[in-house]
DNA sequence: CGATGACTTGAACGCCATCAATCGCTGTGG
DNA sequence: CCACAGCGATTGATGGCGTTCAAGTCATCG
């Protein structure tokens, strides 16, 4: 699954390259800031823009009628989100911390796609990457134990937001729990267990700054 | 989620239309039969073909090292599966019953896509539909109770393979359980419970032929 | 300071998994 | 034809993993 065990991988993933495709073309784009906790778009709203995180972090989620929440993905700098083929957003997106995003008018992408086949290709590639992530998440949610889930989460985030050997999580335990289909207590217990095993170390009292000491050990647990 | 409550919907979903796009174009295709239980392609194998179910049923799954299985989707007549953007299959696909599929050389689709922008569009639409299904499944696996999962499954299948008011499930309880992230016993208990409530009726001793008597009741449970 | 929010830790509960027995049907061979 | 094995499914008993409920700690902020 998330087999990226590097402690210091390339910062910007290929999606930035993809947006390169979008941005150099004749598509209009601008920037916008969202403060911590604010909604960027809501589920079932018409999709007017496509977004790319410049700074900060975003979560995309679905809600059940009684408030149960499932987070589908976290978006960190470089990631594109809110890309829809249909007319409406299928998730609600919120800024986890103060966040700057680039906005691209969906209409202008559509227009560009009409004349530029490479653009449609690009959209297809991004959608497929997205699909692949969600498919792996289905396996995690359907069949993995709580420890395996938390280990997988750490490995995923370790690959995506580690700098100078330290991973700084922008999201709280509730967000993690709702991403992994668990409760905050279970997430907390798994993290404590990993610490006791010497797989990781916390650098701050809030325990959001994490050094992974034994990625192979975590990968062993994930499997 | 799966809000199709019709007991007798259009047999062939839009995907057939999509493949229409594929088949009328200059892409080579043929037919092939797989017997019950046989593998159509394996995870991580190079993707040489794209498939459409003509008759029968197919399951796509991922495995963990110790044998735990997660079924990502069931494919019934009209459905396309095995469509990859990358080089390799991300699931293993097996025939649930004796099954006839149409094979389309992936290469010929790729070639057609180079010259025909509508073809890429078509691929994008199919991938997006796929993505949407998996996104809903993530919510189900992450946050729904066992009864809600089974109810959602029944409603989904009711929309896809009901004829003359009767839904005939091609898959056994193990397949259903591995699709819903449950055990066969839990699936069985939920179905018995629904029968007791008068939401459905079994027509055969194997309890694969089902008449849904109260789809609204099931939808209530799903939510 | 007292209040609040994020996180951890402990104890008890409950949903679903596990283990096991049984039922009904199918196919096979004496 | 019947005995019997085998498969798929249901049903019951029990147990465990993760949830729920409840403190408790620590840091921040008014």
XYZ file of C-alpha atoms (C1' of nucleotides) in Angstrom:
506
model
C 0.000 0.000 0.000
C 1.777 3.121 1.185
C 5.249 1.764 0.765
C 6.962 5.079 0.777
C 9.400 4.643 3.595
C 11.669 7.529 2.814
C 11.998 9.901 5.672
C 12.663 12.755 3.348
C 11.075 12.200 -0.053
C 10.667 14.717 -2.860
C 8.531 17.471 -1.446
C 6.224 18.107 -4.351
C 4.452 15.030 -5.711
C 3.633 14.521 -9.347
C 0.332 16.306 -8.930
C 2.127 19.588 -9.006
C 3.493 18.568 -12.349
C -0.028 17.831 -13.435
C -1.188 21.222 -12.393
C 1.732 22.541 -14.296
C -0.198 21.214 -17.255
C -3.202 23.116 -16.085
C -1.545 26.341 -15.193
C 0.589 26.908 -18.243
C -2.438 26.406 -20.446
C -4.995 29.099 -20.972
C -6.851 28.547 -17.731
C -7.639 31.302 -15.300
C -6.384 30.874 -11.769
C -6.083 32.869 -8.583
C -5.240 32.454 -4.926
C -7.377 32.424 -1.852
C -6.938 32.000 1.894
C -9.166 29.991 4.201
C -8.873 30.244 7.950
C -8.593 27.226 10.202
C -11.845 25.260 10.296
C -13.629 27.096 7.499
C -15.460 25.331 4.712
C -13.973 25.517 1.217
C -16.882 23.830 -0.501
C -19.797 21.692 0.597
C -21.018 18.311 -0.522
C -23.501 18.493 -3.417
C -22.639 22.108 -4.125
C -22.031 22.926 -7.780
C -18.341 22.536 -8.555
C -17.171 25.920 -9.745
C -13.483 25.593 -9.001
C -10.658 23.110 -8.814
C -8.213 23.639 -5.970
C -4.556 23.172 -5.239
C -3.111 23.499 -1.773
C -0.282 26.007 -1.680
C 0.157 26.137 2.074
C -1.692 24.500 4.942
C -3.846 21.390 4.908
C -7.362 20.372 3.918
C -9.675 17.473 4.738
C -12.450 16.088 2.510
C -15.305 14.259 4.193
C -18.765 12.802 3.878
C -21.385 12.873 6.620
C -24.169 10.505 7.583
C -27.484 11.920 8.757
C -26.670 11.390 12.426
C -23.296 13.095 12.255
C -20.960 10.154 11.737
C -18.146 11.391 9.566
C -15.773 9.699 7.142
C -12.780 11.632 5.902
C -11.820 10.496 2.425
C -8.502 12.262 2.099
C -6.128 14.830 3.496
C -4.629 17.353 1.110
C -1.243 18.910 1.718
C 0.789 21.429 -0.280
C 0.964 20.393 -3.911
C -2.194 18.272 -3.816
C -5.134 19.009 -6.053
C -8.651 18.483 -4.759
C -12.241 19.233 -5.680
C -11.706 17.888 -9.158
C -15.085 16.670 -10.368
C -16.236 15.242 -13.620
C -19.886 15.660 -12.776
C -21.410 18.971 -11.814
C -21.318 18.691 -8.039
C -18.813 18.158 -5.266
C -19.062 14.734 -3.684
C -17.300 15.781 -0.467
C -17.199 18.674 1.879
C -13.752 20.256 2.073
C -12.505 22.221 5.078
C -9.270 23.927 5.976
C -7.587 22.050 8.829
C -5.284 24.983 9.549
C -5.019 28.401 7.946
C -4.618 27.463 4.324
C -3.768 29.089 1.029
C -5.112 27.487 -2.122
C -4.903 28.181 -5.806
C -8.294 28.353 -7.470
C -8.832 27.299 -11.045
C -12.134 27.926 -12.740
C -13.551 24.561 -13.670
C -15.139 26.056 -16.733
C -11.792 27.192 -18.035
C -10.381 23.711 -17.616
C -13.382 22.295 -19.429
C -12.854 24.753 -22.235
C -9.180 23.957 -22.483
C -10.006 20.243 -22.465
C -12.149 20.679 -25.539
C -9.222 21.717 -27.676
C -6.322 20.119 -25.870
C -6.395 16.307 -25.689
C -3.401 16.331 -23.332
C -5.527 18.223 -20.852
C -8.153 15.476 -20.748
C -5.304 12.983 -20.348
C -4.094 14.988 -17.431
C -7.515 14.949 -15.822
C -7.698 11.203 -16.361
C -4.328 10.663 -14.717
C -5.290 12.726 -11.702
C -8.615 10.927 -11.365
C -6.868 7.570 -11.600
C -4.347 8.519 -8.900
C -7.248 9.548 -6.772
C -9.021 6.271 -7.468
C -5.969 4.270 -6.529
C -5.709 5.994 -3.164
C -9.361 5.363 -2.401
C -9.110 1.719 -3.445
C -6.302 1.188 -0.970
C -8.339 2.939 1.659
C -11.199 0.514 1.084
C -8.895 -2.378 1.935
C -7.740 -0.568 5.049
C -11.255 0.202 6.253
C -12.701 -3.153 5.360
C -10.067 -5.528 6.633
C -7.259 -3.979 8.667
C -6.971 -3.884 12.450
C -6.702 -0.630 14.362
C -2.920 -0.931 14.704
C -2.513 -1.677 11.014
C -4.629 1.346 10.160
C -2.673 3.734 12.322
C 0.623 2.327 11.052
C -0.541 2.808 7.463
C -1.593 6.347 8.268
C 1.791 7.168 9.766
C 3.616 5.753 6.772
C 1.411 7.668 4.372
C 1.886 10.946 6.211
C 5.545 10.267 6.811
C 5.963 10.180 3.062
C 3.902 13.287 2.489
C 4.740 15.787 5.169
C 8.056 14.935 6.741
C 10.703 17.626 6.629
C 14.123 17.347 8.264
C 13.161 13.978 9.705
C 10.184 15.379 11.583
C 6.568 14.832 10.611
C 4.255 17.587 11.792
C 0.623 16.520 11.685
C -1.738 19.386 10.935
C -4.849 17.383 11.894
C -6.087 16.446 15.354
C -6.915 12.961 16.663
C -10.552 13.277 15.676
C -9.593 13.872 12.062
C -7.256 10.901 12.108
C -9.930 8.717 13.682
C -12.519 9.756 11.105
C -10.034 9.036 8.335
C -9.261 5.561 9.669
C -12.766 4.538 10.727
C -11.807 4.450 14.416
C -12.285 6.541 17.567
C -9.811 9.052 18.943
C -9.124 6.803 21.934
C -8.162 3.876 19.727
C -5.865 6.089 17.663
C -4.274 7.414 20.814
C -3.716 3.935 22.229
C -2.116 2.729 19.011
C 0.249 5.702 18.956
C 1.188 5.151 22.596
C 1.849 1.508 21.842
C 4.133 2.457 18.937
C 5.994 4.814 21.200
C 6.441 2.104 23.830
C 7.790 -0.203 21.134
C 10.271 2.477 20.133
C 8.826 2.902 16.638
C 8.373 6.646 17.068
C 8.945 9.561 19.357
C 6.881 12.669 20.104
C 8.608 16.029 20.168
C 5.881 18.214 21.627
C 3.255 17.910 24.369
C 0.392 17.935 21.849
C 2.085 14.952 20.234
C 1.659 16.211 16.698
C 5.348 16.445 15.921
C 6.532 12.913 15.381
C 9.843 11.316 14.529
C 9.485 7.885 13.014
C 12.349 5.798 14.328
C 11.442 2.465 12.797
C 9.465 2.737 9.586
C 10.177 -0.909 8.806
C 8.553 -1.881 12.089
C 5.459 0.086 11.166
C 5.414 -1.429 7.702
C 5.606 -4.840 9.351
C 2.477 -4.015 11.341
C 0.678 -2.675 8.318
C 1.230 -5.367 5.713
C -25.902 6.501 -1.539
C -27.451 3.823 -3.732
C -30.807 5.453 -4.003
C -32.018 3.403 -6.906
C -35.126 1.888 -5.476
C -36.709 0.765 -8.728
C -37.506 -2.878 -8.728
C -37.114 -3.060 -12.457
C -34.663 -0.455 -13.723
C -33.143 -0.209 -17.157
C -31.200 -3.402 -17.609
C -28.088 -2.000 -19.254
C -26.473 0.858 -17.375
C -24.694 3.728 -19.024
C -21.467 1.788 -19.084
C -22.752 -0.158 -22.009
C -23.220 3.128 -23.769
C -19.644 3.949 -22.895
C -18.431 0.726 -24.343
C -20.539 1.582 -27.330
C -18.024 4.369 -27.728
C -15.256 1.853 -27.492
C -16.717 -0.783 -29.745
C -17.811 1.327 -32.663
C -14.373 2.834 -32.828
C -11.455 1.035 -34.380
C -10.657 -1.124 -31.379
C -10.253 -4.854 -31.594
C -12.492 -6.950 -29.384
C -13.417 -10.566 -28.883
C -15.320 -12.787 -26.501
C -14.169 -15.258 -23.906
C -15.714 -17.598 -21.357
C -14.508 -18.165 -17.819
C -15.841 -20.971 -15.706
C -17.118 -20.477 -12.170
C -14.289 -19.611 -9.789
C -11.577 -19.092 -12.380
C -9.272 -16.085 -12.363
C -9.664 -13.537 -15.144
C -6.617 -11.519 -14.178
C -4.417 -11.190 -11.119
C -3.357 -8.216 -9.071
C -0.157 -6.571 -10.330
C -0.318 -8.430 -13.634
C 0.232 -6.269 -16.709
C -3.114 -5.019 -17.967
C -3.453 -6.309 -21.495
C -7.210 -6.180 -21.843
C -10.257 -4.272 -20.738
C -13.315 -6.377 -20.003
C -17.062 -6.117 -20.248
C -19.377 -8.652 -18.688
C -21.781 -10.093 -21.239
C -23.242 -12.822 -19.069
C -22.509 -14.005 -15.544
C -20.842 -12.099 -12.719
C -17.351 -11.113 -11.623
C -15.755 -10.012 -8.352
C -12.663 -7.810 -7.993
C -10.651 -8.100 -4.805
C -7.437 -7.312 -2.988
C -5.710 -9.650 -0.546
C -3.621 -9.066 2.551
C -0.633 -11.290 3.212
C -2.508 -13.461 5.706
C -5.471 -14.069 3.412
C -7.883 -11.393 4.542
C -9.820 -10.348 1.488
C -11.595 -7.166 0.476
C -13.862 -7.241 -2.540
C -13.922 -3.840 -4.214
C -16.765 -4.402 -6.633
C -19.099 -6.872 -8.262
C -19.520 -6.703 -12.012
C -22.731 -7.787 -13.701
C -23.771 -7.818 -17.361
C -23.035 -4.495 -18.986
C -20.329 -3.499 -16.504
C -16.799 -2.758 -17.624
C -13.904 -3.753 -15.402
C -10.144 -4.082 -15.518
C -9.826 -0.579 -16.906
C -6.423 0.708 -15.838
C -4.621 3.896 -16.553
C -1.313 2.565 -15.307
C 0.262 -0.589 -16.629
C -0.905 -3.112 -14.052
C -4.137 -4.411 -12.622
C -4.787 -3.248 -9.093
C -7.246 -6.044 -8.296
C -7.640 -9.728 -8.899
C -10.773 -10.513 -10.897
C -12.555 -13.858 -10.748
C -15.696 -15.273 -12.318
C -18.339 -15.815 -9.625
C -20.346 -18.067 -11.928
C -19.719 -19.225 -15.478
C -19.192 -15.939 -17.220
C -18.855 -14.573 -20.736
C -16.872 -11.382 -21.209
C -15.941 -9.193 -24.103
C -12.225 -8.530 -24.315
C -10.832 -5.301 -25.679
C -7.136 -4.917 -26.259
C -5.959 -2.130 -24.042
C -3.395 -1.138 -26.613
C -6.077 -0.581 -29.220
C -7.966 1.664 -26.836
C -4.781 3.594 -26.111
C -4.177 3.995 -29.822
C -7.714 5.147 -30.451
C -7.422 7.571 -27.542
C -4.450 9.261 -29.211
C -6.507 10.411 -32.173
C -9.983 10.551 -30.708
C -10.470 13.023 -27.847
C -13.957 11.674 -27.203
C -12.374 8.353 -26.364
C -10.275 9.848 -23.580
C -13.385 11.623 -22.360
C -15.097 8.299 -22.277
C -12.298 6.749 -20.249
C -12.443 9.678 -17.855
C -16.181 9.286 -17.375
C -15.849 5.587 -16.664
C -13.023 6.175 -14.206
C -15.047 8.861 -12.450
C -18.088 6.601 -12.137
C -15.793 3.989 -10.689
C -14.322 6.517 -8.271
C -17.748 7.590 -7.107
C -18.734 4.037 -6.285
C -15.547 3.443 -4.310
C -15.941 6.742 -2.427
C -19.378 5.672 -1.274
C -17.961 2.324 -0.267
C -15.384 4.053 1.908
C -18.171 5.712 3.871
C -19.940 2.376 4.227
C -16.841 0.543 5.442
C -15.627 3.304 7.694
C -18.780 4.364 9.453
C -21.830 2.178 8.865
C -23.147 -0.565 11.121
C -23.549 -4.142 9.922
C -27.265 -3.716 9.282
C -26.720 -0.513 7.367
C -24.083 -2.224 5.237
C -26.273 -5.183 4.351
C -29.216 -2.891 3.625
C -27.032 -0.800 1.324
C -25.820 -3.924 -0.402
C -29.359 -5.148 -1.007
C -30.429 -1.802 -2.405
C -27.414 -1.655 -4.683
C -27.970 -5.155 -6.001
C -31.703 -4.671 -6.169
C -31.076 -1.887 -8.617
C -28.537 -3.840 -10.624
C -29.794 -7.389 -10.952
C -33.488 -7.509 -10.263
C -35.653 -8.945 -13.036
C -39.409 -9.492 -12.769
C -39.325 -8.349 -9.176
C -36.829 -11.025 -8.132
C -33.178 -10.383 -7.322
C -30.983 -13.421 -7.902
C -27.640 -13.065 -6.157
C -24.808 -14.788 -8.016
C -22.397 -14.503 -5.074
C -22.315 -16.487 -1.854
C -22.327 -15.140 1.706
C -18.530 -15.105 1.889
C -18.357 -12.788 -1.138
C -20.970 -10.497 0.361
C -19.129 -10.449 3.691
C -15.820 -9.635 2.024
C -17.494 -6.848 0.084
C -19.026 -5.334 3.218
C -16.110 -5.835 5.602
C -18.086 -8.297 7.749
C -18.276 -12.053 8.383
C -20.715 -14.460 6.766
C -22.462 -14.968 10.101
C -23.118 -11.271 10.527
C -24.449 -11.015 6.973
C -26.680 -13.991 7.575
C -28.040 -12.566 10.807
C -28.818 -9.229 9.172
C -30.671 -10.944 6.331
C -32.661 -13.064 8.776
C -33.522 -9.957 10.706
C -34.760 -8.233 7.546
C -36.873 -11.246 6.758
C -38.368 -11.205 10.248
C -39.217 -7.546 9.799
C -40.933 -8.368 6.521
C -38.528 -6.310 4.434
C -37.740 -9.235 2.136
C -38.570 -12.830 1.329
C -36.424 -15.735 0.156
C -37.670 -17.871 -2.712
C -35.203 -20.760 -2.602
C -33.541 -22.863 0.091
C -30.104 -21.414 -0.675
C -31.616 -17.978 -0.041
C -30.065 -16.344 -3.056
C -33.341 -15.473 -4.774
C -34.748 -12.535 -2.916
C -37.848 -10.412 -3.258
C -37.505 -7.031 -1.633
C -40.862 -6.193 -0.121
C -39.982 -2.918 1.566
C -37.173 -1.029 -0.108
C -38.074 2.104 1.815
C -37.573 0.212 5.062
C -34.125 -0.844 3.939
C -33.307 2.689 2.827
C -34.372 3.841 6.272
C -31.847 1.484 7.825
C -29.120 2.527 5.420
C -29.253 6.302 5.545
C -6.199 31.754 38.349
C -10.367 29.244 36.384
C -11.902 27.788 31.847
C -11.213 25.458 27.721
C -9.352 22.272 24.350
C -6.395 18.415 22.917
C -4.700 14.254 24.269
C -4.053 10.088 27.186
C -5.410 6.486 30.206
C -8.509 3.316 32.694
C -12.772 0.635 33.234
C -16.996 -1.337 31.466
C -19.822 -2.244 27.696
C -21.422 -3.931 23.199
C -21.169 -5.038 18.475
C -19.370 -8.061 15.696
C -16.018 -12.017 15.237
C -15.035 -16.549 16.456
C -16.108 -21.197 17.426
C -19.244 -24.805 16.985
C -23.482 -27.295 16.033
C -27.232 -28.051 12.920
C -30.130 -27.965 8.839
C -31.192 -28.638 3.983
C -29.788 -29.614 -0.432
C -26.708 -31.981 -3.979
C -24.020 -35.322 -5.781
C -21.774 -39.803 -5.507
C -21.072 -44.606 -4.923
C -22.266 -49.124 -2.982
C -32.580 -46.538 -3.564
C -30.320 -45.047 0.314
C -26.140 -43.795 3.046
C -23.007 -40.452 3.382
C -19.921 -36.816 2.435
C -19.677 -32.010 1.226
C -21.180 -27.411 0.595
C -23.711 -23.296 1.746
C -26.272 -21.220 5.018
C -28.393 -20.398 9.596
C -28.302 -20.256 14.488
C -26.434 -20.299 19.213
C -22.774 -19.528 22.708
C -18.806 -17.131 23.946
C -15.153 -13.860 23.724
C -12.397 -9.932 22.202
C -11.372 -5.728 19.865
C -12.647 -1.400 19.622
C -16.171 1.823 21.478
C -18.165 4.305 25.134
C -17.959 6.573 29.342
C -15.243 8.870 32.648
C -11.251 10.842 34.782
C -6.927 12.889 34.625
C -2.905 15.577 32.607
C -0.925 19.351 30.294
C -0.805 23.596 27.735
C -3.024 27.812 26.264
C -5.796 31.790 26.947
C -9.175 34.849 28.932
